[in-house]
XYZ file of C-alpha atoms in Angstrom:
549
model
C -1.857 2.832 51.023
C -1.371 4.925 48.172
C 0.638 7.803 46.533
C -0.621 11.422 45.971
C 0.896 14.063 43.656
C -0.310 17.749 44.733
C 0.842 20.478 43.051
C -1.537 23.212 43.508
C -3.877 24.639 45.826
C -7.676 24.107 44.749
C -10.448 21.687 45.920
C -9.839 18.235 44.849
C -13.249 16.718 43.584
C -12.037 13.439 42.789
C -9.792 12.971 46.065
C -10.159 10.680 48.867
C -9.819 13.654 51.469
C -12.954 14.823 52.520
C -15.562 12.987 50.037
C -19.000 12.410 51.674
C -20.569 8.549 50.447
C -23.173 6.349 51.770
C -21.707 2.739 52.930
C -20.929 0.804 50.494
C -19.522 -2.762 49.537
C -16.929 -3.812 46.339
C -15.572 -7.595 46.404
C -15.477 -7.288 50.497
C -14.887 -4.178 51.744
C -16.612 -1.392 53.240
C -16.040 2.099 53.590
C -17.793 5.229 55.209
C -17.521 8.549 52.930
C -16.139 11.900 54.645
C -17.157 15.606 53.858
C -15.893 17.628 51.240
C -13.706 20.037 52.572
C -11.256 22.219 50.462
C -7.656 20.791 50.026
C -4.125 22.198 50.490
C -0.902 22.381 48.124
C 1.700 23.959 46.989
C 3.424 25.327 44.121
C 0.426 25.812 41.491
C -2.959 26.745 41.343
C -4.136 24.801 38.558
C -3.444 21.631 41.007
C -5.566 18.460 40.366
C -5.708 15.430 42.226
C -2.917 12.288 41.073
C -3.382 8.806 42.690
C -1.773 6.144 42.575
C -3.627 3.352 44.537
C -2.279 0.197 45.509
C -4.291 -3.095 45.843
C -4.301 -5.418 48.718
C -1.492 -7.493 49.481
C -3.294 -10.454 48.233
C -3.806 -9.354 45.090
C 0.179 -8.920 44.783
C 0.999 -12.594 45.960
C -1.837 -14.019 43.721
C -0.365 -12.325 40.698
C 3.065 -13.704 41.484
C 1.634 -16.958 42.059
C 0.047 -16.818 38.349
C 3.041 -15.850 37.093
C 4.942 -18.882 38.632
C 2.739 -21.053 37.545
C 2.945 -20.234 33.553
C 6.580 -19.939 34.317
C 6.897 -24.000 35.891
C 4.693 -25.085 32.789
C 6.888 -22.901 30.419
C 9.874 -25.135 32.034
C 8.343 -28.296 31.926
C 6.958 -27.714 28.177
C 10.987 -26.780 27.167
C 11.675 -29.866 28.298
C 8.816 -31.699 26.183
C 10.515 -29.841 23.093
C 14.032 -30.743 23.877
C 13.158 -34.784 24.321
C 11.091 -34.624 20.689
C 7.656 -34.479 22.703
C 6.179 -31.308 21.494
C 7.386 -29.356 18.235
C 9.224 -25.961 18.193
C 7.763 -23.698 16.279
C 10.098 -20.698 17.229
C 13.301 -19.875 15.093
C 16.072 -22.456 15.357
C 19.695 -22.615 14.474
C 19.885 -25.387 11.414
C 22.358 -28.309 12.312
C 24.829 -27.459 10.286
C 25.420 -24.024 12.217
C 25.484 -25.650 15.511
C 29.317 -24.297 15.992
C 28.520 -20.662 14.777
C 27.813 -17.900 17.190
C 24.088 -18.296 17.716
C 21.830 -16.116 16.413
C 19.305 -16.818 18.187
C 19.413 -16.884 22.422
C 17.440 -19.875 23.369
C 16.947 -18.660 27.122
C 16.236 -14.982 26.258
C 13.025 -16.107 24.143
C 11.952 -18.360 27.361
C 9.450 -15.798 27.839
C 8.094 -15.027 24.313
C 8.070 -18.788 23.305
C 5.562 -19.819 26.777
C 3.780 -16.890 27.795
C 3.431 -14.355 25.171
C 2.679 -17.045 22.268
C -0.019 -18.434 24.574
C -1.793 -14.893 24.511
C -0.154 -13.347 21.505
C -4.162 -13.624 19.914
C -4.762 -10.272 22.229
C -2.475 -8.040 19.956
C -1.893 -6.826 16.467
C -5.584 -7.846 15.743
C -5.950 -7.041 12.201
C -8.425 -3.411 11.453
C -9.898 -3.203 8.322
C -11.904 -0.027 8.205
C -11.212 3.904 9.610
C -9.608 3.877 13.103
C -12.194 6.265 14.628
C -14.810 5.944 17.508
C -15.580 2.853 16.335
C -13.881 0.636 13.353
C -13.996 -3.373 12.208
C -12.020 -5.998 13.128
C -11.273 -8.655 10.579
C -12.153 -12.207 12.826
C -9.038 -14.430 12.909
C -8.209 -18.110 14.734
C -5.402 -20.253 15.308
C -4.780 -24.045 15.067
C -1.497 -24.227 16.630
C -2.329 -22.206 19.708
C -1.353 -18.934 18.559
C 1.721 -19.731 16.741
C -0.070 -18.907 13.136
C -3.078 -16.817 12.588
C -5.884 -17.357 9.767
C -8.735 -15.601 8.900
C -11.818 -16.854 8.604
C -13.346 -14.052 6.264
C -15.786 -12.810 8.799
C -15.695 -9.112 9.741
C -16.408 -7.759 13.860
C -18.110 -4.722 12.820
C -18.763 -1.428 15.007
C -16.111 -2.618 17.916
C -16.130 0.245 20.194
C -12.761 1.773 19.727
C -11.189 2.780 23.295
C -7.226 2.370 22.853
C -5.895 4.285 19.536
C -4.616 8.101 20.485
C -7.739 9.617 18.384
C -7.576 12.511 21.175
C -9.361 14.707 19.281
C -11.174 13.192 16.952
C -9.001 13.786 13.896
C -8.662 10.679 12.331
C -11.884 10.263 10.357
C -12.791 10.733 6.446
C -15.141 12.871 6.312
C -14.747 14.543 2.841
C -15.442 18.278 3.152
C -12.972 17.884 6.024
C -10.268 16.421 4.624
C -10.716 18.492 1.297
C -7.642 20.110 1.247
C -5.530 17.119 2.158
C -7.184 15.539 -0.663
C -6.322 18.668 -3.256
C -2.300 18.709 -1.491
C -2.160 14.550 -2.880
C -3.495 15.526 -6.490
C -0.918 18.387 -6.309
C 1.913 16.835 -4.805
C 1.810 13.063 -4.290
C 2.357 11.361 -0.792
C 6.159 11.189 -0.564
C 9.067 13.843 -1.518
C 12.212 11.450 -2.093
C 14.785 13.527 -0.217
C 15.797 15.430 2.835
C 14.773 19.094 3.514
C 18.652 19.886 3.367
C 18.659 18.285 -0.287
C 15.835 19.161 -2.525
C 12.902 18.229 -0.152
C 12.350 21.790 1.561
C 8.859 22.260 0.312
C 6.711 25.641 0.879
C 4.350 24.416 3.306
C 6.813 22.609 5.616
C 7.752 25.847 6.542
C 4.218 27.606 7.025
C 3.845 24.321 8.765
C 6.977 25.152 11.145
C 5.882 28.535 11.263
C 2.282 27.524 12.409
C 3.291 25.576 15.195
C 5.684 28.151 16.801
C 2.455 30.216 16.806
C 0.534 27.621 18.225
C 3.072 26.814 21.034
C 4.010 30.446 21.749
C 7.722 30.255 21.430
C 10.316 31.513 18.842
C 10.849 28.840 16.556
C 10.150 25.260 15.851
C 10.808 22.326 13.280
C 9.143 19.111 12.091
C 10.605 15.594 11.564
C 8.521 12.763 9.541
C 8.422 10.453 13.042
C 7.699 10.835 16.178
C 9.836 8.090 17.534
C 13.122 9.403 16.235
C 12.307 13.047 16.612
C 13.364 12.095 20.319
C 15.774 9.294 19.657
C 17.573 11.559 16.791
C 17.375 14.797 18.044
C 18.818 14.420 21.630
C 22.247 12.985 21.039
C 22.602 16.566 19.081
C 22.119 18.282 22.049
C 24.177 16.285 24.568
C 27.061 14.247 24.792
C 29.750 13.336 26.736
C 30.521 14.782 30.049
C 26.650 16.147 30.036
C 24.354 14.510 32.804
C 20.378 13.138 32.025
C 18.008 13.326 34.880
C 15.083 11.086 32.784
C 12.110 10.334 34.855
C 11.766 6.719 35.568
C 8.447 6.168 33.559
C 10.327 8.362 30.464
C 9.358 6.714 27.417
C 11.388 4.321 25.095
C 11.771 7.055 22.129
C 13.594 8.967 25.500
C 15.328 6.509 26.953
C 16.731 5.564 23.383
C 17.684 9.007 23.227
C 19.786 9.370 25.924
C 21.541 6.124 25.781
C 22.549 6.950 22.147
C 23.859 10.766 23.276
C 26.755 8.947 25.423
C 25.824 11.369 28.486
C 25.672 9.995 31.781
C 21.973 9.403 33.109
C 20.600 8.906 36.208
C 17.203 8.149 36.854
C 14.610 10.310 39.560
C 11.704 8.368 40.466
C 8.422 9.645 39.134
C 7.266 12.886 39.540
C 9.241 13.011 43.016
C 10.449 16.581 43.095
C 12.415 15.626 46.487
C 14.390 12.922 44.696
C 14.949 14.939 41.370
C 16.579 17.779 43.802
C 18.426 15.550 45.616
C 20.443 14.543 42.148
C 20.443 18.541 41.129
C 22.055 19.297 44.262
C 24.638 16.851 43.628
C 24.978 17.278 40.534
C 26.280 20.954 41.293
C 27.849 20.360 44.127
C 29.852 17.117 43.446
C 30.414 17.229 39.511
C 31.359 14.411 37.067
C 32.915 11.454 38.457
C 36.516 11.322 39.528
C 37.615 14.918 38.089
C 34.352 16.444 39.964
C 34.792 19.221 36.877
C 31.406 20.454 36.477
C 28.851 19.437 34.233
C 28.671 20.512 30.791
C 25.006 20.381 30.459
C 22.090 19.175 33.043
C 19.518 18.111 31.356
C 16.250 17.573 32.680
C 14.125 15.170 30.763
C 9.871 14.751 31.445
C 6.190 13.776 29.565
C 3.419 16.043 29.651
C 1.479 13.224 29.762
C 2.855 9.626 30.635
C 1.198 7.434 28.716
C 1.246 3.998 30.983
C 0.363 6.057 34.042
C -1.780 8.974 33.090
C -0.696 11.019 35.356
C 0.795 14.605 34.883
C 4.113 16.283 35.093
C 4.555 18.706 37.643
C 5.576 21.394 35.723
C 5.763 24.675 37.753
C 7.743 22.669 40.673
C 10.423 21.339 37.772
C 10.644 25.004 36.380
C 10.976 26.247 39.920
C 14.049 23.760 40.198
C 15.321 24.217 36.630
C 16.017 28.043 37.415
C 16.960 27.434 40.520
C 20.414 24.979 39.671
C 21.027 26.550 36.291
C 20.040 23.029 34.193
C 17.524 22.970 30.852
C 14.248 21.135 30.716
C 13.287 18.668 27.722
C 9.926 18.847 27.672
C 7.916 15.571 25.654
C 4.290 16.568 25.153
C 3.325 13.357 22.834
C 0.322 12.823 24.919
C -0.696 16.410 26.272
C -0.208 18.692 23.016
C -3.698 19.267 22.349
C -5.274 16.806 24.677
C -5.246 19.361 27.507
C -5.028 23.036 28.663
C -8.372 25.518 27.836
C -7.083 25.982 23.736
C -5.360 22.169 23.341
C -2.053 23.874 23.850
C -0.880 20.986 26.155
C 0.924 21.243 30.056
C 2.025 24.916 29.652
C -1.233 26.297 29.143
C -2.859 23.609 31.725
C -0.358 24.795 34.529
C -0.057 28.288 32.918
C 3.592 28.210 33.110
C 5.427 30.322 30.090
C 6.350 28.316 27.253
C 10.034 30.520 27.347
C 10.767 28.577 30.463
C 11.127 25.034 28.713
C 14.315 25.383 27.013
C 13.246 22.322 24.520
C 9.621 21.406 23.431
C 9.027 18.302 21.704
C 5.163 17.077 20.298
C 4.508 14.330 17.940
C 1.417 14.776 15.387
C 0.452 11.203 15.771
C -1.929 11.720 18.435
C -4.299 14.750 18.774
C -4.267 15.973 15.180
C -4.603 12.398 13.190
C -1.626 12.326 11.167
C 2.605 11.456 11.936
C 5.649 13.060 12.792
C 6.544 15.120 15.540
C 8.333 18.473 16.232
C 11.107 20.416 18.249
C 10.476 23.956 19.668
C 11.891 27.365 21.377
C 14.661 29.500 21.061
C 15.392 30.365 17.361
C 18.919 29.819 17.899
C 17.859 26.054 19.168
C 15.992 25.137 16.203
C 18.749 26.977 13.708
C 21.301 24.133 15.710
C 19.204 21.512 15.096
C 19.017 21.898 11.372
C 22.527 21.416 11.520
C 23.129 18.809 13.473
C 20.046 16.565 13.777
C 20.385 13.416 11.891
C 16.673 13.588 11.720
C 16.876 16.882 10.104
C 20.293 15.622 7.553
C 19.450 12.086 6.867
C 15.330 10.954 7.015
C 13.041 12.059 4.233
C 10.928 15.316 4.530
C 7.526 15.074 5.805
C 4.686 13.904 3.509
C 3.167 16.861 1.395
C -0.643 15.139 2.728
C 0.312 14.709 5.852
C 2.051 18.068 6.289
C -1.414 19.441 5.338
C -3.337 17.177 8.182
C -1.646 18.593 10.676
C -2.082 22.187 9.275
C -5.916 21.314 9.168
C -5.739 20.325 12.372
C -3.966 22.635 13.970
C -6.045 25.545 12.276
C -9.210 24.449 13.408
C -8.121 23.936 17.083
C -6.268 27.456 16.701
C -10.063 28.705 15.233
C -8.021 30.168 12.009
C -10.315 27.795 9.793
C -13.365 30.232 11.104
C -15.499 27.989 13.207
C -15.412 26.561 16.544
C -15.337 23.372 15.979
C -11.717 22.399 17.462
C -12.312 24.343 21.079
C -16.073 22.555 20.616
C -13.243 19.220 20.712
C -10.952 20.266 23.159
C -14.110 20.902 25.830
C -15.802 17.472 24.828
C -12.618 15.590 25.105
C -12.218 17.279 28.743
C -15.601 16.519 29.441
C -15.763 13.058 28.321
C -11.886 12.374 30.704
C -14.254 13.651 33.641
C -16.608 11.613 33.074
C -15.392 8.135 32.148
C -12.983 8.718 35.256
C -15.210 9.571 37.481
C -17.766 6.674 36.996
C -14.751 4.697 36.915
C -13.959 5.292 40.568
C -17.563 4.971 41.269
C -17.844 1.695 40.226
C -14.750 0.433 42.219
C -11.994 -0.020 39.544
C -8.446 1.192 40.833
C -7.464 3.355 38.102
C -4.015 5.462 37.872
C -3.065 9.304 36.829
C -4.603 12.543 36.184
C -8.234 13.722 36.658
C -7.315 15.767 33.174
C -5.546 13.014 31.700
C -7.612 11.288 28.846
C -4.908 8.133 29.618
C -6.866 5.785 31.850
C -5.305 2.778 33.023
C -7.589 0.596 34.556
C -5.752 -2.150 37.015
C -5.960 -5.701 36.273
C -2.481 -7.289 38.101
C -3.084 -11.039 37.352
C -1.916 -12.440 33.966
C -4.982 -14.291 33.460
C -7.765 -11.876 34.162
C -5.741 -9.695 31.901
C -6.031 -12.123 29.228
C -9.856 -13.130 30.056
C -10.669 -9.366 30.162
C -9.118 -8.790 26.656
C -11.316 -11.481 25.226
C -14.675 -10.934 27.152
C -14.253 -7.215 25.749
C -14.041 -8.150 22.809
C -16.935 -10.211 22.607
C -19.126 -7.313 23.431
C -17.559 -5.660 20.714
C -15.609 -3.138 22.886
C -12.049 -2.753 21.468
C -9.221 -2.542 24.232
C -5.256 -2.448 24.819
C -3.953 -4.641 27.136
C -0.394 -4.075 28.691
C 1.730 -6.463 31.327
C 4.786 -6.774 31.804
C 7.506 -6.095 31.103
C 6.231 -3.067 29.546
C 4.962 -2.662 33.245
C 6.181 -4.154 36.709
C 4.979 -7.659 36.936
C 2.360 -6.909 39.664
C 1.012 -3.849 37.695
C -0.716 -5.223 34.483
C -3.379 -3.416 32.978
C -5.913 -2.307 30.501
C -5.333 1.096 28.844
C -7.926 3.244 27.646
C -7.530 5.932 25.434
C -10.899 9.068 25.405
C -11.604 10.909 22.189
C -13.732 13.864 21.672
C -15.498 11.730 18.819
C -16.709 9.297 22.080
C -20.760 10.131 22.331
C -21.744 9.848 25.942
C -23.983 6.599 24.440
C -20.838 5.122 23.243
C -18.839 5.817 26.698
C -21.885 4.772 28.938
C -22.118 1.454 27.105
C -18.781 0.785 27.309
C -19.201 1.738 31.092
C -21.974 -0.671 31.315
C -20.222 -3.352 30.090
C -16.751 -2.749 32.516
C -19.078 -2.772 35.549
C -20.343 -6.688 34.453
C -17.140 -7.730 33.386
C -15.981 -6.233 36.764
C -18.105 -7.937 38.572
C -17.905 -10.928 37.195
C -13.482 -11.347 36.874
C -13.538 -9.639 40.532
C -11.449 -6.366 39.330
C -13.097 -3.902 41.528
C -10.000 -3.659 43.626
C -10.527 -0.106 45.209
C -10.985 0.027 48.841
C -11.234 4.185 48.483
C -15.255 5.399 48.107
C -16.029 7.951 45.531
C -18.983 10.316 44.893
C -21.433 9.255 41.971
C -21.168 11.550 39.054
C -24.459 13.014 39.766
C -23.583 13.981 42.921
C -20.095 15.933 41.388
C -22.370 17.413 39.200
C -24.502 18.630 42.182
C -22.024 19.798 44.144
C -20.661 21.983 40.823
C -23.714 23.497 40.140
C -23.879 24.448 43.704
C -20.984 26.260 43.690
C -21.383 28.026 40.457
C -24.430 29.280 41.913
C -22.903 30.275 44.572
């Protein structure tokens, strides 16, 4: 089985519907190919094809299995510790504060303390050079099984870099690029010492503000110094008590952080279901708050561009449709899309070509496509004006970075074309062309992958804890850098391996990294897919064709 988002009305080149393949085996099972034929929709034109495959069943019990298993050892090693068998290295309560009110929860770190420790060697490996296409690894080991790192002095150089957000290519050192960011640190040094509202206001955070409100198409807009708390900070200013949250169950936890902090009430729609998030509308309006069924004071709805687990989408026009429809306001969280998709970089709005008027709040971060930190609120002037006000984001953290600040301004110019050349639509295309591509040889090879054919997330399936672990390593060793997630960042049975496309990829660099999933595939049995999708040639055929045509 599997789930489909449609929202449009366009031919689906990546779907299962109506693909024509030769017969073909992955890890047991075979599949004939069907006809192209042009899909159906609704709501939008700019539709494109979401999936959300699920494995078979045995896949599901063998991961649960795995997960039992680490879970009896974890058991019987606690007991080892507690009888003086096998040393604790986690944090302890001393002796002495035995009667005190424990600081830390022996239980709670069950999990850290037996599985995570026993893999922890797959995260926070230490980078020593730029964080571009490719960067180098500083080689570490552990004598205590993961407990305590050392390095050995050796450096992993040129690892293939296929997790950091480096959408577009921005984070690199070239010098006649980075010129002016260079001249802004002579001129100003890298930190102001003191809120905007104080004496940190500086000239070009407000051609900064100014530039992005261009950029987006709306009235107004304003920057924070992090993109984490330009969510977590900025919505318990806009809602409180006796407001209602309708937050997307895969919201992020900048969001989620958000809305617990704003004291509203929140209820949670299941993902990208338009069906379930009109079901709570409806009631919403029709039943009001709890007990004194006086209406709301706000509805907020609350959505990613781009959900960055999943990859998939956010059906925009159909949540704008609704939005009108019962009177509520639309947060819109375009960490992952702003510049990542849509013709110009100018994230969901432009990709769905839905006015940017109609999302009553628009929130980017500046960590992602343009190489630098912080984030930013946008639309209505009377919004932003509010926020400056009340924002402890805005009253309380320290103003943006004067070198930073002119990143993102570099950035954003050359996407925009104001710096005079092409090169950032040259980016925006190649980054579109490389999501295309990786995807689509992807699903060739067999891998069940989630989200978006625009979506340069790609989360590749894995499901059992140890060929998560095995593939981490053996990825590694071909010097192909990757980011591993399980749970409970995601449900048990859904581990996986994220990857993350840049415009700086080469096709070289994405067809050796290609080469090397389809052994490592083959060998850990990952090839999970039971669908059968055209070759990329054959895509590319069948686009020519119809160009031509």
């Amino acid at each position: 089985m599997a789930r489909t988002a449609t929202n449009g009305n366009v031919k689906a080149h990546l779907s299962h519907n109506g693909l024509k393949y030769e017969g073909i085996t992955i890890n047991g099972y075979h599949n004939k190919r069907e006809k192209n034929v042009p899909g159906t929709g609704v709501a939008s034109r700019q539709h494109r094809q979401e999936c959300f495959e699920q494995a078979p069943i045995y896949v599901a019990v063998m991961t649960y299995v795995g997960f039992g298993i680490v879970t009896l050892f974890g058991y019987f090693r606690d007991f080892l510790r507690a009888v003086g068998l096998e040393k604790c290295h986690l944090a302890q309560e001393r002796e002495e504060q035995k009667d005190f009110v424990p600081l830390y929860q022996d239980f709670e770190n069950f999990y850290t303390r037996n599985l995570y420790m026993r893999v922890r060697d797959n995260w926070n490996r230490p980078v020593c050079s730029l964080p571009g296409p490719v960067f180098d690894l500083m080689e570490r080991v552990s004598d205590d099984y993961n407990w305590t790192f050392r390095l050995t002095g050796k450096t992993l150089h040129d690892v293939i870099n296929m997790g950091s957000y480096n959408y577009l290519g921005f984070a690199e050192n070239n010098a006649d690029f980075l010129k002016t960011v260079a001249d802004k640190t002579q001129q100003y040094g890298v930190g102001v010492c003191s809120t905007r509202q104080e004496i940190g206001n500086l000239r070009f955070h407000e051609e900064l503000e100014q530039l992005v409100a261009e950029f987006l198409g709306v009235e107004s807009s304003m920057i924070f110094g992090m993109g984490f708390a330009t969510n977590s900070m900025n919505i318990p200013a806009l809602v409180g008590k006796g407001c209602l949250i309708l937050s997307d169950e895969l919201n992020h936890t900048s969001l989620i952080l958000g809305a617990r902090l704003s004291g509203a009430t929140i209820r949670v729609f299941k993902h990208n279901n338009m069906h379930s998030l009109e079901k709570m509308l409806r009631e919403a309006v029709v039943s009001g708050q709890p007990r004194t069924h006086r209406p709301w004071k706000k509805i907020l709805i609350m959505v990613e561009g781009i959900y960055s687990m999943e990859g998939s989408v956010v059906r925009l026009p159909e949540i704008v449709a609704l939005k009108k429809k019962y009177k509520a306001y639309l947060y819109l969280d375009e960490a992952h899309s702003i510049g990542a998709v849509g013709r110009s970089g100018r994230g969901v709005t432009e990709l769905f070509d839905v006015n940017p008027a109609d999302v009553d709040v628009m929130m980017g971060t500046f960590t992602k496509s343009f190489g630098a930190a912080g984030g930013y609120i946008a639309g209505k002037k009377e919004l932003v004006d509010y926020l400056r006000c009340h924002s402890h984001s805005s009253v309380y953290a320290s103003a943006m970075s004067p070198p930073v600040t002119e990143q993102i301004m570099r950035a954003m110019k050359c996407i925009m074309g104001k710096d005079g050349s092409t090169e950032g639509i040259r980016r925006v295309r190649q980054l579109a062309e490389n999501t295309r591509y990786f995807r689509a040889r992807l699903n060739e090879m067999g891998f069940i992958i989630y989200g978006n054919d625009d979506s340069p997330v790609v989360p590749i399936l894995l499901y059992m804890p140890g060929k998560v672990v095995a593939f981490s390593r053996e990825m590694l060793a071909r010097k192909i850098g990757v980011v591993v997630v399980g749970f409970p960042a995601t449900p048990i049975t859904e581990a996986r391996a994220r990857f993350c496309l840049s415009a700086a990829h080469t096709k070289a660099m994405l067809d050796q990294v290609l080469h090397h999933l389809n052994e490592v595939g083959d060998a850990f049995c990952l090839k999970f897919s039971r669908r059968r999708y055209p070759s990329w040639a054959d895509l590319q055929n069948e686009k020519d064709s119809e160009l031509s045509s």
